[in-house]
Tab-separated table of C-alpha atoms in Angstrom:
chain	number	residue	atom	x	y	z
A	1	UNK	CA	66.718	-60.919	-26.912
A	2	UNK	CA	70.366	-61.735	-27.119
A	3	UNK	CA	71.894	-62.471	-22.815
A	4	UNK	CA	74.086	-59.478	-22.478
A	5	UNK	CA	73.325	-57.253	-25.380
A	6	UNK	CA	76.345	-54.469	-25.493
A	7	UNK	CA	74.056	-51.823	-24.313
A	8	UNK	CA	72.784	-53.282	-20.970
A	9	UNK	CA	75.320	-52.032	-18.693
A	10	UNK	CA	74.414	-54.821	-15.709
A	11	UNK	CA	77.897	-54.416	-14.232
A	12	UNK	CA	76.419	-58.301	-12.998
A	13	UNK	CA	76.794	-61.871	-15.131
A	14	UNK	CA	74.179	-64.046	-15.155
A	15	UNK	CA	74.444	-68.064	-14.476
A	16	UNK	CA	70.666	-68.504	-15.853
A	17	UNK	CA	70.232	-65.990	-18.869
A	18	UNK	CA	66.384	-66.735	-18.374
A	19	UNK	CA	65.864	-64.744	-15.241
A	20	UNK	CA	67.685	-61.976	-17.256
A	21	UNK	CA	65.148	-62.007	-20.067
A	22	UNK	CA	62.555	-62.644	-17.297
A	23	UNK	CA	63.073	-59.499	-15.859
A	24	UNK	CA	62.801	-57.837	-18.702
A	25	UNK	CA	59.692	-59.249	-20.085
A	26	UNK	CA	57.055	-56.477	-19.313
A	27	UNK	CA	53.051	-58.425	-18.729
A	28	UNK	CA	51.588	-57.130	-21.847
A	29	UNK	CA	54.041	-59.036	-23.663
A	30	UNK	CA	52.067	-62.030	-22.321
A	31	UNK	CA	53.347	-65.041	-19.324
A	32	UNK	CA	55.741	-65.656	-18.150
A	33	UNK	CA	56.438	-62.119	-17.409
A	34	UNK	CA	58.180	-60.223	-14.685
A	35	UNK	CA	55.924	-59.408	-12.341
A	36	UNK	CA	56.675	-61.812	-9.690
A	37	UNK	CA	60.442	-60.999	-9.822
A	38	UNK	CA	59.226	-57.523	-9.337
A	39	UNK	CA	57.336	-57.771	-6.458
A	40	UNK	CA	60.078	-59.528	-4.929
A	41	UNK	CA	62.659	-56.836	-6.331
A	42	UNK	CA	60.423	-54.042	-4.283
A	43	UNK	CA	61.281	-55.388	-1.423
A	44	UNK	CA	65.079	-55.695	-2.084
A	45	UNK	CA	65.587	-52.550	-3.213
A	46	UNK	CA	63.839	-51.043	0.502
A	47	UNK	CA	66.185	-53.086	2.227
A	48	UNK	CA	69.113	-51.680	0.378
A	49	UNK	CA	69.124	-48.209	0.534
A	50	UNK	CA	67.647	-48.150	3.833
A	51	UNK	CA	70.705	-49.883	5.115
A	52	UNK	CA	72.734	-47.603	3.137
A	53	UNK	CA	71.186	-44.569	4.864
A	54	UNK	CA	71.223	-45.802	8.078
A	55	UNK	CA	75.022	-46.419	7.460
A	56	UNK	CA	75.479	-42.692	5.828
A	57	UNK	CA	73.081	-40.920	7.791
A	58	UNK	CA	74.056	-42.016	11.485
A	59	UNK	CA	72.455	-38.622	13.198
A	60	UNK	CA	69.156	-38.720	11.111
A	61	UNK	CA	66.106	-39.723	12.675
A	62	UNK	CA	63.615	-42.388	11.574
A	63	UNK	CA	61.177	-39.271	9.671
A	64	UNK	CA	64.497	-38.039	7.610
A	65	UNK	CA	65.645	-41.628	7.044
A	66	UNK	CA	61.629	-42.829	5.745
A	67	UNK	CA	61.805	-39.344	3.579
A	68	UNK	CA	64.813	-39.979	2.101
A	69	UNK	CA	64.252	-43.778	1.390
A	70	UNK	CA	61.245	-43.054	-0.348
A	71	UNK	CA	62.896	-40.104	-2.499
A	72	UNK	CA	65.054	-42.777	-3.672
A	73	UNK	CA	63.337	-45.730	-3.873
A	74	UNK	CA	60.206	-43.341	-6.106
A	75	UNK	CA	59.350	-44.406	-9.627
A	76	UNK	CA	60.928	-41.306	-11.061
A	77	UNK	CA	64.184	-42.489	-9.120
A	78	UNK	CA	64.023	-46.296	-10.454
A	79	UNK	CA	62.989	-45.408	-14.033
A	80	UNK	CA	66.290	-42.999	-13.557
A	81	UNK	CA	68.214	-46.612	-12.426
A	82	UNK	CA	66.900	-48.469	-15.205
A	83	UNK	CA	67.933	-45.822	-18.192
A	84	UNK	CA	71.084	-45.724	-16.692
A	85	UNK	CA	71.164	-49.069	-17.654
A	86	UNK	CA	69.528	-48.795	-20.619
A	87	UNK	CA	67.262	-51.571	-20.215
A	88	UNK	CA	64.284	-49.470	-21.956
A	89	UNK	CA	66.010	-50.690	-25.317
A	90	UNK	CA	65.606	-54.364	-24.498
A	91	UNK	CA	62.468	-54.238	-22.851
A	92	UNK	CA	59.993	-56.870	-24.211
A	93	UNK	CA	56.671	-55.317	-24.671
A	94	UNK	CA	53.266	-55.864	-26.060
A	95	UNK	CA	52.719	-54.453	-29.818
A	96	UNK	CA	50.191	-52.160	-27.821
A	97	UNK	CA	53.039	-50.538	-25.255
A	98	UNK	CA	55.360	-50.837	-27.686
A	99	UNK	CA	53.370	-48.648	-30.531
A	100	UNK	CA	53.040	-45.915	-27.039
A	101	UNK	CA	56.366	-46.057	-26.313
A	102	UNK	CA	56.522	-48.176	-23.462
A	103	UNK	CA	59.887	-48.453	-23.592
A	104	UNK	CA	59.835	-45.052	-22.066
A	105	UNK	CA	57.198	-44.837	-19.597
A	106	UNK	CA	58.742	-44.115	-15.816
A	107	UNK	CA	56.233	-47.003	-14.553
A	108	UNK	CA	57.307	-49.669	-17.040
A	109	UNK	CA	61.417	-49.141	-16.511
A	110	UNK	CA	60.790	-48.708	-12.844
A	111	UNK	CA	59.345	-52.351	-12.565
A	112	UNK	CA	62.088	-53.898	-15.263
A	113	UNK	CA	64.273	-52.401	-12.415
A	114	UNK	CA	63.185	-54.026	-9.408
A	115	UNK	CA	62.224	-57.302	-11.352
A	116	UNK	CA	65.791	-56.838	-12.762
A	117	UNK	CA	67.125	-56.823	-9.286
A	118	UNK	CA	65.387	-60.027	-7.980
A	119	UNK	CA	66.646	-62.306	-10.680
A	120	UNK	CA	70.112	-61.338	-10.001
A	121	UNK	CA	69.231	-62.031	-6.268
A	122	UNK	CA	67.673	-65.568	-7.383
A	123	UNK	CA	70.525	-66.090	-9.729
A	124	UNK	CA	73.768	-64.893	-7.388
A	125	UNK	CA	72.272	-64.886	-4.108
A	126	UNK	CA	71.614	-62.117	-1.850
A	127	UNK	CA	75.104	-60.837	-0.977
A	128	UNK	CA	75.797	-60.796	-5.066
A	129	UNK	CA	72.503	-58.725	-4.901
A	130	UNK	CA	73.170	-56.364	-2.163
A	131	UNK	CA	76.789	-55.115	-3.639
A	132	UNK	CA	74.922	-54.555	-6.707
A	133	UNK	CA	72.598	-52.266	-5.765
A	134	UNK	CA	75.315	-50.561	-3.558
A	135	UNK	CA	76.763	-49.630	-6.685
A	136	UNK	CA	74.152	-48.768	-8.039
A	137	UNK	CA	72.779	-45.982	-5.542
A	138	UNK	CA	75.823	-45.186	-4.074
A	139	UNK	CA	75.957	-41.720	-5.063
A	140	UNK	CA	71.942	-41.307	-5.367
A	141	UNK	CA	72.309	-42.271	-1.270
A	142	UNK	CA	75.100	-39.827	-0.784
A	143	UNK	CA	73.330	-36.878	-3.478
A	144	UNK	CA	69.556	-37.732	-1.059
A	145	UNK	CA	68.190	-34.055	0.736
A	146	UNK	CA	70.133	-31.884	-1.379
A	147	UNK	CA	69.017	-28.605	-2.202
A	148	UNK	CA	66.064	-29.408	-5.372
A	149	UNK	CA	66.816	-28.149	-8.720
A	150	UNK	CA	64.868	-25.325	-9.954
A	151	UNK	CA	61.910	-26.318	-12.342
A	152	UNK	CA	63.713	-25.079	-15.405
A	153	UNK	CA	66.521	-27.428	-14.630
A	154	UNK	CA	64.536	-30.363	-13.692
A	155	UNK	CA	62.335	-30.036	-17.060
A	156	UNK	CA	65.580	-29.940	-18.875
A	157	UNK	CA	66.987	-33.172	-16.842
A	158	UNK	CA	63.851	-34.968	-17.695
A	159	UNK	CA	63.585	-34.169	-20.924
A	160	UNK	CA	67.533	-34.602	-21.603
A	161	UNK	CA	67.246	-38.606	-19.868
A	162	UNK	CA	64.220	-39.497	-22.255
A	163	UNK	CA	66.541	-38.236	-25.139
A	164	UNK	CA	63.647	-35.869	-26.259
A	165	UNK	CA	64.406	-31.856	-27.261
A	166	UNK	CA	65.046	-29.565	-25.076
A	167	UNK	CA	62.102	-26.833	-24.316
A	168	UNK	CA	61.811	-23.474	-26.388
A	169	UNK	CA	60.239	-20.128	-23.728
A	170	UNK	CA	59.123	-17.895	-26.005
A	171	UNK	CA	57.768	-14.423	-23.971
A	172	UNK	CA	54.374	-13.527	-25.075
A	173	UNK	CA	53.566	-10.475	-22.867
A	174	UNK	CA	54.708	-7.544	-20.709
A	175	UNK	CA	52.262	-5.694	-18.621
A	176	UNK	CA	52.861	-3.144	-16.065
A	177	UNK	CA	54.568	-0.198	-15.230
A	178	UNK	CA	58.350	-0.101	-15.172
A	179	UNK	CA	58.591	-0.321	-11.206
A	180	UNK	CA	56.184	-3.580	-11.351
A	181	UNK	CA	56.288	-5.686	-14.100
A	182	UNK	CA	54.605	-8.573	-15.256
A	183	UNK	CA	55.715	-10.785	-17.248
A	184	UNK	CA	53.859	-13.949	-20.020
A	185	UNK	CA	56.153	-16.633	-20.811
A	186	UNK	CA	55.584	-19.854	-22.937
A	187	UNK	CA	57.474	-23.678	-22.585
A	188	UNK	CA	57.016	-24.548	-25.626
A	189	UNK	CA	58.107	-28.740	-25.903
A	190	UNK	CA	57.943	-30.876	-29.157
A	191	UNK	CA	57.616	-34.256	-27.789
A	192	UNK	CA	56.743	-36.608	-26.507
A	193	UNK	CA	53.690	-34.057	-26.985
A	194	UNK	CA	53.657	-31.202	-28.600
A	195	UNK	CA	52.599	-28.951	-26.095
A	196	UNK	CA	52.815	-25.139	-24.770
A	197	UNK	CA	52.805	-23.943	-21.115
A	198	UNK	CA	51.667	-20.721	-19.574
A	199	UNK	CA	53.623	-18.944	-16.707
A	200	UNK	CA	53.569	-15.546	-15.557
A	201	UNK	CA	55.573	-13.178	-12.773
A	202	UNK	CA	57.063	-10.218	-12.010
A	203	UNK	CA	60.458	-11.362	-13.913
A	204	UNK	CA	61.118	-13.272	-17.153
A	205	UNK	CA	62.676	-15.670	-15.396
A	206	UNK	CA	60.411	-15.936	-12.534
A	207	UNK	CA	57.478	-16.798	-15.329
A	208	UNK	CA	59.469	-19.493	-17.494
A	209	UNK	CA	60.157	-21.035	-13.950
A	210	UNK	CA	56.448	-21.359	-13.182
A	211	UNK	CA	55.686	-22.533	-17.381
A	212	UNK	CA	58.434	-25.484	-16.580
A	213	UNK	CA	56.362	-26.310	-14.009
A	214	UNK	CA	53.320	-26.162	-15.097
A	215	UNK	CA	54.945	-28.428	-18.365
A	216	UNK	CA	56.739	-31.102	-15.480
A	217	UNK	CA	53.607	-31.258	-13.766
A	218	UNK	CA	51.839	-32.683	-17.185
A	219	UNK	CA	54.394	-34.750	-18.301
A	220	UNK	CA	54.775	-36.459	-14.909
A	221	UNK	CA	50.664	-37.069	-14.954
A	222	UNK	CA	50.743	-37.964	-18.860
A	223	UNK	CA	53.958	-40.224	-19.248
């Protein structure tokens, strides 16, 4: 692993390239590896964007504050942060993660993340740290509690951020008289399974909503 490689957009220069490569240095790949810098990134990364919200939020209460902290501090949310970054690509895995695709798996970019974030607090200190990570959630902080995305959408985002094909809805069925339709829909999704997904209701697009979620719901439990 080359310090800096063109498409790892830090935004941050290391002093000590090793905690860089540390970070990124997933456990199957063998010791040292990153999991120390990632326990200490977890905590970081709390401290962060809950003083961001308490600075953007000033009339939210401690449950709306602890709700939206953990929307954005999720594993969904820091494996977003880390293929922003692109670190995925430079990830050094195991020849057993890396035949699975590792490099992909929300779990696996979410701890380069906060592993990623502690060596840049060992390396620049914690004020170096702390504007970092403003940058980095600043508009995730200021986007937190709005109105969620409709399944459809959301299977489209996540597909779309893994660089995978978009999903196919194929309708199978109508049932019904005129005044109350029903409607069978398929998701149909190539990779990173190939896979189809039943959803049914009283519109067409009422049952490809409930097929993309039906297919989200497996490919969040199956990454």
């Amino acid at each position: 692993m080359q310090p800096h490689p063109d498409n790892v957009k830090l935004g941050y220069r290391f002093a000590d390239e090793s905690l860089f490569r540390l970070a990124l240095t997933h456990r199957s790949a063998g010791r040292p590896n990153n999991e120390r810098l990632e326990f200490l990134g977890d905590a970081l990364v709390n401290l962060a964007v809950a003083e961001m919200l308490f600075d953007a939020r000033p009339r939210a209460d401690e449950g709306e504050l602890s709700r939206l902290r953990a929307q954005l501090v999720s594993e969904p949310a820091l494996a977003e942060r880390a293929r922003e970054l692109r670190l995925g690509d430079e990830l050094k895995l195991g020849t057993g993660e890396l035949k699975s695709g590792g490099f992909r798996r929300d779990s696996i970019l979410a701890d380069a993340f906060e592993a990623l974030v502690a060596a840049i607090y060992r390396d620049g200190g914690y004020d170096a740290c702390r504007q970092w990570l403003q940058g980095m959630f600043e508009q995730p902080v200021a986007d937190a509690g709005s109105p969620r995305k409709d399944p459809k959408t959301r299977l489209q985002e996540w597909l779309q951020a893994r660089g995978l094909p978009l999903p196919q809805y194929e309708l199978l069925a109508e049932h019904g008289e005129e005044h109350a339709r029903r409607f069978e829909v398929a998701c149909v999704i190539a990779e990173p399974q190939a896979r189809r997904f039943a959803g049914h209701g009283g519109s067409r697009r009422a049952a490809e909503q409930e097929a993309a979620e039906a297919a989200l719901g497996f490919l969040c439990d199956h990454p």
